[in-house]
Amino acid sequence: MQNIEKTSFNNRIKSKQGFIRSNILFMALCSIGLFVTGCGGGTNTGGTGAANQDASGGASGGASGNTVKIMSSFPLTGSSVGQTQTIVNSIKQALDETNSTVCDGKLKIEYESLDGATAASGKWDAAREAENANRAVSDPNVVAYIGTFNSGAAKISIPILNQANLVMVSPANTAVGLTKPGGEPGEPEKYYPNGKRNYARVVPADDLQGSAAANWAKSLGVKRVYILDDQEVYGKGLADVFKATAKKLGIEVLGHEGIDARATDYRALMNKIKAVNPDMIYFGGITQNNAGQLIKDMRNVGMAQDKVKFMSPDGTYEQALIDAAGKDAEGVLATFGGIPPKQLTGAGKAWYESYKKKFNAEPEAYAAYGYEAAKVVINGIGKVCKNDRAAIRDAVLGTKDYQGILGTWSFDANGDTTLTTMSGNTVKNSKWEFVTLLDAKAK
């Protein structure tokens, strides 16, 4: 992420004062070290038009005494929208199944989807995410926040929501430090200024996915790997875990460096990598940080698919990656911190068929996790049956032995899911195809 002047950022935040004073937010962001480019507007009305919509697709109105609200924040502008819109669809699907009510119909739940991206960035934006979190906090009827998609965005919203006792459940964040000691000083405590946890996620963290990726690489016969990352929280964190595990497995790490995500081409970099003769390039990052161009230039300099593999994490496990890399995406490998929708069984399979029927489309990878996140939030609200943020937070984080579409699982003391099964996938005939289940705990 790129730095901007602190004064410029502070001025933007001051103009968005809400429930939490701007100086508190500024201190929280300073402690996290997230000053990045981009600016947010006063309200989130841009993107795909999904913002400011309730569960039935209409505009959210004012809430009454027997109404509470769920807000979500995902990048709905830019190439992530193919992935994130299916998450929003799944949240709506979960609410529709209960007619957006709980407690025997006594409490109505409204839903508002916010866009966490800007047109200028084409992906998630730090100022916009802070704006969204403050918007949720300042609305007294909001009792839960579903998001974010990107781990960097979560580092901004968690401390804002934490001070207001607002529970946050992510279907997609995987950075280790959000819930347990990671790669940065003060993690995870610095994200929880009031001393109580308010955040959980329904996907396994990167310490599991990075390990699973390295084990998969080893099983594929990889002996020499060159590692790249996009220098964001998610991408670098995964690359670091992959690197550490690869070394333990006896895979030679030829190099590790961060890329300039705005570069027009990577031919010089790829020629340098080609000269050291790797079996595989591992890229820790997201599609929107030029993953498609990396793949194109890798192939363009002569690192053919049958000679040098390209593996990346679930930040690229989306149609957008195939669209960006074109024909060169063929054979690309990606881990996913879960199981693809088509591979779900039992209740998961029933959900998959229901989603396709309802939306007349194939759900992307994180749709099932969006549905699961929504269901545990709805269940938590249903246990409390009133507008009480702290009580709903405790009910959601206390989820144990939940029988959902992903299987039976619990949140542990850190807010992490007890699920550990992941998957390996590849691009075949311009589509993602499931290859194998991966054991994240394999050694």
CSV table of C-alpha atoms in Angstrom, one decimal:
chain,number,residue,atom,x,y,z
A,1,MET,CA,0.0,0.0,0.0
A,2,GLN,CA,1.2,3.5,-0.8
A,3,ASN,CA,1.7,6.2,1.9
A,4,ILE,CA,0.0,9.6,1.9
A,5,GLU,CA,0.5,12.6,4.1
A,6,LYS,CA,-1.0,12.2,7.5
A,7,THR,CA,-2.5,15.7,7.5
A,8,SER,CA,-4.4,15.0,4.3
A,9,PHE,CA,-5.8,11.8,5.7
A,10,ASN,CA,-6.7,13.4,9.0
A,11,ASN,CA,-8.6,16.2,7.2
A,12,ARG,CA,-10.6,13.7,5.3
A,13,ILE,CA,-11.5,11.8,8.5
A,14,LYS,CA,-12.4,14.9,10.4
A,15,SER,CA,-15.0,15.7,7.7
A,16,LYS,CA,-16.7,12.3,8.4
A,17,GLN,CA,-17.2,12.6,12.2
A,18,GLY,CA,-19.9,10.3,13.5
A,19,PHE,CA,-20.4,8.3,16.6
A,20,ILE,CA,-16.6,8.0,17.3
A,21,ARG,CA,-14.5,11.2,17.4
A,22,SER,CA,-12.1,11.6,14.5
A,23,ASN,CA,-9.0,11.8,16.8
A,24,ILE,CA,-9.8,8.3,18.2
A,25,LEU,CA,-10.1,6.9,14.7
A,26,PHE,CA,-6.9,8.6,13.6
A,27,MET,CA,-5.0,7.1,16.6
A,28,ALA,CA,-6.3,3.7,15.8
A,29,LEU,CA,-5.2,4.0,12.2
A,30,CYS,CA,-1.9,5.4,13.2
A,31,SER,CA,-1.3,2.4,15.5
A,32,ILE,CA,-2.0,0.0,12.6
A,33,GLY,CA,0.1,2.0,10.1
A,34,LEU,CA,-2.4,2.1,7.3
A,35,PHE,CA,-2.2,5.4,5.4
A,36,VAL,CA,-3.0,4.6,1.9
A,37,THR,CA,-4.1,6.4,-1.2
A,38,GLY,CA,-7.6,7.0,-2.2
A,39,CYS,CA,-10.6,9.1,-1.0
A,40,GLY,CA,-14.2,8.2,-0.2
A,41,GLY,CA,-17.3,10.2,-0.9
A,42,GLY,CA,-19.9,11.2,1.7
A,43,THR,CA,-22.1,8.2,1.0
A,44,ASN,CA,-21.6,4.9,-0.7
A,45,THR,CA,-23.8,5.1,-3.7
A,46,GLY,CA,-21.2,4.1,-6.4
A,47,GLY,CA,-20.1,0.8,-7.7
A,48,THR,CA,-22.6,-1.7,-9.0
A,49,GLY,CA,-25.6,-0.2,-7.4
A,50,ALA,CA,-25.7,-2.8,-4.7
A,51,ALA,CA,-24.9,-0.3,-2.0
A,52,ASN,CA,-27.7,1.0,0.2
A,53,GLN,CA,-29.9,-1.9,-0.6
A,54,ASP,CA,-31.8,-4.0,2.0
A,55,ALA,CA,-32.3,-7.8,1.8
A,56,SER,CA,-35.2,-7.5,-0.7
A,57,GLY,CA,-33.2,-5.2,-2.9
A,58,GLY,CA,-35.0,-2.0,-2.0
A,59,ALA,CA,-33.6,1.1,-0.3
A,60,SER,CA,-33.2,0.7,3.5
A,61,GLY,CA,-35.6,2.9,5.3
A,62,GLY,CA,-35.5,4.3,8.9
A,63,ALA,CA,-35.5,1.5,11.5
A,64,SER,CA,-38.1,1.3,14.2
A,65,GLY,CA,-38.0,-0.1,17.8
A,66,ASN,CA,-38.7,-3.6,16.6
A,67,THR,CA,-36.1,-3.4,13.7
A,68,VAL,CA,-32.4,-3.9,13.7
A,69,LYS,CA,-29.9,-3.6,10.9
A,70,ILE,CA,-27.0,-5.6,9.4
A,71,MET,CA,-24.5,-3.7,7.3
A,72,SER,CA,-21.9,-5.3,5.0
A,73,SER,CA,-18.8,-3.8,3.4
A,74,PHE,CA,-17.2,-5.3,0.3
A,75,PRO,CA,-15.4,-3.9,-2.8
A,76,LEU,CA,-18.3,-3.6,-5.2
A,77,THR,CA,-16.4,-1.5,-7.7
A,78,GLY,CA,-13.7,-2.9,-9.8
A,79,SER,CA,-12.9,-6.5,-10.9
A,80,SER,CA,-13.7,-8.0,-7.4
A,81,VAL,CA,-17.4,-7.4,-8.0
A,82,GLY,CA,-17.9,-10.8,-9.7
A,83,GLN,CA,-16.8,-12.4,-6.4
A,84,THR,CA,-18.2,-10.0,-3.9
A,85,GLN,CA,-21.6,-9.6,-5.5
A,86,THR,CA,-22.2,-13.3,-4.9
A,87,ILE,CA,-21.4,-12.8,-1.2
A,88,VAL,CA,-24.0,-10.0,-1.1
A,89,ASN,CA,-26.5,-12.3,-2.9
A,90,SER,CA,-25.8,-15.0,-0.3
A,91,ILE,CA,-26.5,-12.6,2.6
A,92,LYS,CA,-29.8,-11.7,1.0
A,93,GLN,CA,-30.5,-15.4,0.5
A,94,ALA,CA,-30.0,-16.1,4.2
A,95,LEU,CA,-32.3,-13.3,5.2
A,96,ASP,CA,-34.9,-14.2,2.7
A,97,GLU,CA,-35.1,-17.7,4.2
A,98,THR,CA,-36.2,-16.2,7.5
A,99,ASN,CA,-38.4,-13.5,5.9
A,100,SER,CA,-35.8,-11.1,7.4
A,101,THR,CA,-37.3,-11.7,10.9
A,102,VAL,CA,-36.3,-13.5,14.1
A,103,CYS,CA,-37.8,-14.1,17.5
A,104,ASP,CA,-41.1,-15.5,16.0
A,105,GLY,CA,-41.4,-12.5,13.7
A,106,LYS,CA,-41.2,-10.0,16.5
A,107,LEU,CA,-37.8,-8.5,15.4
A,108,LYS,CA,-37.3,-7.4,11.8
A,109,ILE,CA,-33.8,-7.3,10.2
A,110,GLU,CA,-32.9,-4.8,7.6
A,111,TYR,CA,-29.8,-5.2,5.4
A,112,GLU,CA,-27.6,-2.5,3.9
A,113,SER,CA,-24.8,-3.3,1.5
A,114,LEU,CA,-22.0,-0.8,1.3
A,115,ASP,CA,-19.2,-0.5,-1.3
A,116,GLY,CA,-15.8,-0.6,0.3
A,117,ALA,CA,-14.0,0.3,-3.0
A,118,THR,CA,-13.7,3.4,-5.1
A,119,ALA,CA,-13.6,3.9,-8.9
A,120,ALA,CA,-10.2,5.6,-8.6
A,121,SER,CA,-8.6,2.6,-6.9
A,122,GLY,CA,-10.6,-0.1,-8.6
A,123,LYS,CA,-10.3,-2.1,-5.4
A,124,TRP,CA,-10.8,-1.7,-1.6
A,125,ASP,CA,-10.0,1.7,-0.3
A,126,ALA,CA,-8.8,2.6,3.2
A,127,ALA,CA,-10.7,5.9,3.5
A,128,ARG,CA,-13.9,4.4,2.2
A,129,GLU,CA,-13.6,1.5,4.6
A,130,ALA,CA,-13.2,3.8,7.6
A,131,GLU,CA,-16.2,5.8,6.3
A,132,ASN,CA,-18.3,2.6,6.1
A,133,ALA,CA,-17.3,1.4,9.6
A,134,ASN,CA,-18.1,4.9,11.0
A,135,ARG,CA,-21.4,4.9,9.2
A,136,ALA,CA,-22.3,1.6,10.9
A,137,VAL,CA,-21.3,2.8,14.3
A,138,SER,CA,-23.3,6.0,14.0
A,139,ASP,CA,-26.5,4.2,13.2
A,140,PRO,CA,-27.9,3.0,16.5
A,141,ASN,CA,-30.0,0.3,14.8
A,142,VAL,CA,-26.9,-1.4,13.3
A,143,VAL,CA,-26.1,-4.5,15.4
A,144,ALA,CA,-23.7,-6.4,13.1
A,145,TYR,CA,-21.2,-5.8,10.3
A,146,ILE,CA,-20.5,-8.5,7.7
A,147,GLY,CA,-17.1,-8.0,6.0
A,148,THR,CA,-14.6,-7.3,4.9
A,149,PHE,CA,-13.3,-9.0,1.8
A,150,ASN,CA,-9.7,-7.8,2.1
A,151,SER,CA,-7.6,-8.2,5.3
A,152,GLY,CA,-6.1,-4.8,5.0
A,153,ALA,CA,-9.6,-3.3,5.1
A,154,ALA,CA,-10.4,-5.3,8.2
A,155,LYS,CA,-7.5,-3.8,10.0
A,156,ILE,CA,-9.2,-0.4,9.6
A,157,SER,CA,-12.8,-1.4,10.5
A,158,ILE,CA,-12.2,-3.7,13.4
A,159,PRO,CA,-11.0,-1.1,15.9
A,160,ILE,CA,-13.7,1.4,14.9
A,161,LEU,CA,-16.4,-1.2,15.4
A,162,ASN,CA,-14.7,-2.6,18.5
A,163,GLN,CA,-15.2,0.7,20.4
A,164,ALA,CA,-18.9,0.5,19.8
A,165,ASN,CA,-19.2,-3.2,20.7
A,166,LEU,CA,-20.3,-4.0,17.1
A,167,VAL,CA,-19.7,-7.6,16.1
A,168,MET,CA,-18.0,-8.1,12.8
A,169,VAL,CA,-18.0,-11.4,10.9
A,170,SER,CA,-15.9,-11.9,7.8
A,171,PRO,CA,-16.4,-14.5,5.1
A,172,ALA,CA,-13.1,-13.9,3.5
A,173,ASN,CA,-10.3,-12.3,5.7
A,174,THR,CA,-7.4,-14.6,6.3
A,175,ALA,CA,-4.5,-12.5,7.6
A,176,VAL,CA,-3.2,-14.2,10.7
A,177,GLY,CA,-2.7,-11.1,12.8
A,178,LEU,CA,-6.3,-10.1,12.9
A,179,THR,CA,-7.0,-12.8,15.5
A,180,LYS,CA,-3.7,-14.0,16.8
A,181,PRO,CA,0.0,-12.9,16.8
A,182,GLY,CA,1.0,-12.4,13.2
A,183,GLY,CA,3.8,-10.5,11.5
A,184,GLU,CA,3.3,-7.0,13.0
A,185,PRO,CA,4.1,-5.7,16.5
A,186,GLY,CA,1.1,-5.5,18.8
A,187,GLU,CA,-1.1,-7.9,16.8
A,188,PRO,CA,-3.9,-8.7,17.4
A,189,GLU,CA,-4.4,-6.6,20.6
A,190,LYS,CA,-4.0,-3.3,18.8
A,191,TYR,CA,-7.2,-4.0,16.8
A,192,TYR,CA,-9.3,-4.3,20.0
A,193,PRO,CA,-8.9,-1.0,21.9
A,194,ASN,CA,-11.8,-1.7,24.3
A,195,GLY,CA,-10.1,-5.0,25.4
A,196,LYS,CA,-12.9,-7.3,24.2
A,197,ARG,CA,-13.0,-9.2,20.9
A,198,ASN,CA,-15.7,-8.3,18.5
A,199,TYR,CA,-14.4,-10.0,15.3
A,200,ALA,CA,-14.7,-13.5,13.9
A,201,ARG,CA,-14.3,-15.2,10.5
A,202,VAL,CA,-15.7,-18.3,8.9
A,203,VAL,CA,-12.6,-19.1,6.8
A,204,PRO,CA,-9.3,-20.5,8.0
A,205,ALA,CA,-6.4,-18.0,8.5
A,206,ASP,CA,-3.3,-17.7,6.3
A,207,ASP,CA,-1.1,-19.7,8.6
A,208,LEU,CA,-3.2,-22.7,7.5
A,209,GLN,CA,-3.5,-21.7,3.9
A,210,GLY,CA,0.1,-20.8,3.4
A,211,SER,CA,1.1,-24.1,5.0
A,212,ALA,CA,-1.4,-26.1,2.8
A,213,ALA,CA,0.0,-24.3,-0.3
A,214,ALA,CA,3.6,-25.3,0.5
A,215,ASN,CA,2.6,-28.9,1.1
A,216,TRP,CA,0.7,-29.0,-2.2
A,217,ALA,CA,3.7,-27.6,-4.0
A,218,LYS,CA,5.9,-30.3,-2.4
A,219,SER,CA,3.4,-33.0,-3.5
A,220,LEU,CA,3.6,-31.6,-7.1
A,221,GLY,CA,7.3,-32.2,-7.2
A,222,VAL,CA,8.4,-28.6,-6.7
A,223,LYS,CA,12.0,-28.3,-5.5
A,224,ARG,CA,12.9,-24.7,-6.4
A,225,VAL,CA,10.5,-21.8,-5.9
A,226,TYR,CA,10.7,-18.0,-6.4
A,227,ILE,CA,8.3,-16.0,-4.2
A,228,LEU,CA,6.6,-12.7,-5.0
A,229,ASP,CA,4.0,-10.7,-3.1
A,230,ASP,CA,1.9,-7.6,-3.7
A,231,GLN,CA,3.1,-5.9,-0.4
A,232,GLU,CA,-0.3,-5.8,1.1
A,233,VAL,CA,-1.3,-7.3,4.5
A,234,TYR,CA,-2.9,-10.4,3.0
A,235,GLY,CA,-0.5,-11.1,0.2
A,236,LYS,CA,2.8,-10.6,2.1
A,237,GLY,CA,1.5,-12.5,5.1
A,238,LEU,CA,0.6,-15.5,3.0
A,239,ALA,CA,3.9,-15.3,1.1
A,240,ASP,CA,5.8,-15.3,4.4
A,241,VAL,CA,4.0,-18.4,5.7
A,242,PHE,CA,4.5,-20.2,2.4
A,243,LYS,CA,8.2,-19.3,2.5
A,244,ALA,CA,8.7,-20.6,6.1
A,245,THR,CA,6.8,-23.8,5.4
A,246,ALA,CA,8.5,-24.4,2.1
A,247,LYS,CA,11.9,-24.2,3.8
A,248,LYS,CA,10.8,-26.7,6.4
A,249,LEU,CA,9.8,-29.1,3.6
A,250,GLY,CA,13.1,-28.8,1.9
A,251,ILE,CA,12.0,-26.7,-1.0
A,252,GLU,CA,14.7,-24.2,-2.0
A,253,VAL,CA,13.6,-20.6,-1.9
A,254,LEU,CA,15.4,-18.8,-4.7
A,255,GLY,CA,14.2,-15.3,-3.8
A,256,HIS,CA,11.4,-13.4,-2.3
A,257,GLU,CA,10.4,-9.8,-3.2
A,258,GLY,CA,7.5,-7.5,-3.4
A,259,ILE,CA,6.2,-6.2,-6.7
A,260,ASP,CA,5.0,-2.8,-7.8
A,261,ALA,CA,1.3,-3.5,-8.3
A,262,ARG,CA,1.1,-0.5,-10.7
A,263,ALA,CA,3.8,-1.5,-13.0
A,264,THR,CA,2.9,-1.8,-16.7
A,265,ASP,CA,4.9,-4.9,-17.2
A,266,TYR,CA,7.2,-7.4,-15.3
A,267,ARG,CA,9.4,-8.6,-18.1
A,268,ALA,CA,12.7,-7.6,-16.4
A,269,LEU,CA,11.6,-9.3,-13.2
A,270,MET,CA,10.5,-12.4,-15.0
A,271,ASN,CA,13.8,-12.6,-17.0
A,272,LYS,CA,15.7,-12.4,-13.7
A,273,ILE,CA,13.6,-15.2,-12.2
A,274,LYS,CA,13.9,-17.3,-15.3
A,275,ALA,CA,17.7,-17.1,-15.0
A,276,VAL,CA,17.7,-18.9,-11.6
A,277,ASN,CA,15.6,-21.8,-13.1
A,278,PRO,CA,12.6,-22.2,-10.7
A,279,ASP,CA,10.1,-25.0,-10.8
A,280,MET,CA,7.4,-22.6,-9.6
A,281,ILE,CA,6.6,-19.0,-8.9
A,282,TYR,CA,4.4,-18.4,-5.9
A,283,PHE,CA,2.5,-15.1,-5.8
A,284,GLY,CA,1.0,-13.9,-2.5
A,285,GLY,CA,-1.5,-11.3,-3.5
A,286,ILE,CA,-4.9,-10.4,-5.1
A,287,THR,CA,-6.0,-10.3,-8.7
A,288,GLN,CA,-6.4,-6.5,-8.6
A,289,ASN,CA,-2.7,-6.0,-7.9
A,290,ASN,CA,-1.7,-7.0,-11.4
A,291,ALA,CA,-1.6,-10.8,-11.0
A,292,GLY,CA,-2.8,-11.2,-14.6
A,293,GLN,CA,0.1,-9.2,-15.9
A,294,LEU,CA,2.6,-11.2,-13.8
A,295,ILE,CA,1.3,-14.4,-15.4
A,296,LYS,CA,1.4,-13.0,-19.0
A,297,ASP,CA,4.9,-11.8,-18.6
A,298,MET,CA,6.0,-15.0,-17.0
A,299,ARG,CA,4.8,-16.9,-20.1
A,300,ASN,CA,6.1,-14.2,-22.5
A,301,VAL,CA,9.7,-14.6,-21.4
A,302,GLY,CA,9.6,-18.3,-22.0
A,303,MET,CA,8.6,-19.9,-18.7
A,304,ALA,CA,6.1,-22.3,-20.2
A,305,GLN,CA,3.3,-23.9,-18.3
A,306,ASP,CA,4.8,-27.4,-18.5
A,307,LYS,CA,8.1,-26.2,-17.1
A,308,VAL,CA,7.3,-23.6,-14.5
A,309,LYS,CA,4.1,-23.6,-12.4
A,310,PHE,CA,2.4,-20.5,-11.1
A,311,MET,CA,0.6,-20.8,-7.7
A,312,SER,CA,-1.3,-18.1,-5.8
A,313,PRO,CA,-3.8,-18.0,-2.9
A,314,ASP,CA,-7.6,-17.4,-2.9
A,315,GLY,CA,-7.2,-13.7,-3.5
A,316,THR,CA,-6.8,-14.8,-7.2
A,317,TYR,CA,-9.3,-17.6,-7.1
A,318,GLU,CA,-11.9,-15.8,-9.2
A,319,GLN,CA,-13.0,-15.4,-12.8
A,320,ALA,CA,-11.4,-11.9,-12.8
A,321,LEU,CA,-7.9,-13.6,-12.7
A,322,ILE,CA,-8.7,-15.6,-15.8
A,323,ASP,CA,-10.1,-12.6,-17.5
A,324,ALA,CA,-6.9,-10.6,-16.7
A,325,ALA,CA,-4.4,-13.3,-17.8
A,326,GLY,CA,-6.3,-14.6,-20.8
A,327,LYS,CA,-4.9,-17.7,-22.5
A,328,ASP,CA,-1.9,-17.6,-20.2
A,329,ALA,CA,-4.1,-18.4,-17.2
A,330,GLU,CA,-4.3,-22.0,-18.4
A,331,GLY,CA,-2.7,-24.3,-15.8
A,332,VAL,CA,-2.4,-21.6,-13.1
A,333,LEU,CA,-2.9,-23.1,-9.6
A,334,ALA,CA,-4.7,-21.5,-6.6
A,335,THR,CA,-5.4,-22.6,-3.1
A,336,PHE,CA,-8.7,-21.7,-1.5
A,337,GLY,CA,-9.3,-21.5,2.2
A,338,GLY,CA,-12.2,-23.8,2.0
A,339,ILE,CA,-14.2,-25.9,-0.4
A,340,PRO,CA,-15.5,-24.7,-3.7
A,341,PRO,CA,-19.4,-24.5,-3.9
A,342,LYS,CA,-19.6,-27.4,-6.4
A,343,GLN,CA,-17.8,-29.7,-4.0
A,344,LEU,CA,-20.0,-29.1,-1.0
A,345,THR,CA,-22.1,-32.0,0.2
A,346,GLY,CA,-25.2,-32.4,2.3
A,347,ALA,CA,-26.6,-29.1,3.4
A,348,GLY,CA,-23.9,-27.4,1.4
A,349,LYS,CA,-25.1,-29.1,-1.8
A,350,ALA,CA,-28.7,-28.1,-1.1
A,351,TRP,CA,-27.5,-24.5,-0.6
A,352,TYR,CA,-25.6,-24.6,-3.9
A,353,GLU,CA,-28.6,-25.7,-5.8
A,354,SER,CA,-30.8,-23.2,-4.1
A,355,TYR,CA,-28.4,-20.3,-4.9
A,356,LYS,CA,-28.3,-21.2,-8.6
A,357,LYS,CA,-32.1,-21.4,-8.8
A,358,LYS,CA,-32.6,-18.1,-7.0
A,359,PHE,CA,-30.0,-16.1,-8.8
A,360,ASN,CA,-29.7,-18.0,-12.1
A,361,ALA,CA,-26.0,-17.9,-11.8
A,362,GLU,CA,-23.0,-19.9,-10.5
A,363,PRO,CA,-21.8,-18.8,-7.1
A,364,GLU,CA,-18.1,-17.8,-6.8
A,365,ALA,CA,-15.8,-19.2,-4.2
A,366,TYR,CA,-16.8,-17.1,-1.2
A,367,ALA,CA,-20.5,-17.1,-1.7
A,368,ALA,CA,-21.0,-20.0,0.7
A,369,TYR,CA,-18.9,-18.3,3.3
A,370,GLY,CA,-21.0,-15.1,2.9
A,371,TYR,CA,-24.1,-17.2,3.5
A,372,GLU,CA,-22.6,-18.9,6.6
A,373,ALA,CA,-21.5,-15.6,8.0
A,374,ALA,CA,-25.0,-14.2,7.6
A,375,LYS,CA,-26.6,-17.2,9.2
A,376,VAL,CA,-24.4,-17.0,12.4
A,377,VAL,CA,-25.2,-13.3,12.7
A,378,ILE,CA,-28.9,-13.9,12.2
A,379,ASN,CA,-28.8,-16.7,14.8
A,380,GLY,CA,-27.0,-14.4,17.3
A,381,ILE,CA,-29.6,-11.7,16.8
A,382,GLY,CA,-32.3,-14.3,17.3
A,383,LYS,CA,-30.8,-15.4,20.6
A,384,VAL,CA,-30.8,-11.9,22.0
A,385,CYS,CA,-34.1,-10.6,20.5
A,386,LYS,CA,-33.4,-7.0,21.1
A,387,ASN,CA,-31.1,-4.2,20.0
A,388,ASP,CA,-28.2,-4.8,22.3
A,389,ARG,CA,-24.9,-4.7,20.5
A,390,ALA,CA,-22.8,-6.2,23.3
A,391,ALA,CA,-25.2,-9.1,23.8
A,392,ILE,CA,-25.4,-9.8,20.1
A,393,ARG,CA,-21.6,-9.6,19.8
A,394,ASP,CA,-21.2,-12.2,22.6
A,395,ALA,CA,-23.9,-14.5,21.2
A,396,VAL,CA,-22.3,-14.5,17.7
A,397,LEU,CA,-18.7,-15.0,19.0
A,398,GLY,CA,-20.0,-17.8,21.3
A,399,THR,CA,-21.1,-19.9,18.3
A,400,LYS,CA,-20.3,-23.5,19.1
A,401,ASP,CA,-21.0,-26.8,17.2
A,402,TYR,CA,-22.8,-24.9,14.5
A,403,GLN,CA,-24.3,-27.2,11.9
A,404,GLY,CA,-24.1,-25.2,8.7
A,405,ILE,CA,-23.5,-25.6,5.0
A,406,LEU,CA,-19.8,-25.9,5.6
A,407,GLY,CA,-20.1,-28.7,8.2
A,408,THR,CA,-20.2,-28.6,11.9
A,409,TRP,CA,-17.8,-26.0,13.4
A,410,SER,CA,-17.3,-23.5,16.2
A,411,PHE,CA,-15.5,-20.2,16.7
A,412,ASP,CA,-12.5,-20.6,19.0
A,413,ALA,CA,-11.4,-18.2,21.7
A,414,ASN,CA,-9.7,-16.0,19.0
A,415,GLY,CA,-12.7,-15.8,16.7
A,416,ASP,CA,-11.3,-18.3,14.2
A,417,THR,CA,-13.2,-21.2,12.7
A,418,THR,CA,-12.4,-24.7,13.7
A,419,LEU,CA,-12.7,-25.7,10.1
A,420,THR,CA,-9.3,-26.5,8.5
A,421,THR,CA,-10.1,-28.3,5.2
A,422,MET,CA,-9.0,-26.4,2.1
A,423,SER,CA,-8.7,-27.0,-1.6
A,424,GLY,CA,-6.4,-26.9,-4.6
A,425,ASN,CA,-7.7,-25.7,-7.9
A,426,THR,CA,-6.5,-25.0,-11.4
A,427,VAL,CA,-7.5,-23.2,-14.6
A,428,LYS,CA,-8.6,-25.6,-17.3
A,429,ASN,CA,-10.3,-24.5,-20.5
A,430,SER,CA,-10.6,-21.0,-19.2
A,431,LYS,CA,-12.5,-22.0,-16.0
A,432,TRP,CA,-11.5,-22.9,-12.5
A,433,GLU,CA,-11.5,-26.6,-11.8
A,434,PHE,CA,-11.3,-28.4,-8.5
A,435,VAL,CA,-8.2,-30.6,-8.2
A,436,THR,CA,-7.9,-31.8,-4.6
A,437,LEU,CA,-8.7,-31.3,-1.0
A,438,LEU,CA,-5.7,-30.0,1.0
A,439,ASP,CA,-4.8,-30.8,4.6
A,440,ALA,CA,-3.8,-27.5,6.2
A,441,LYS,CA,-2.3,-29.3,9.1
A,442,ALA,CA,-0.2,-31.7,7.0
A,443,LYS,CA,3.6,-31.6,7.7
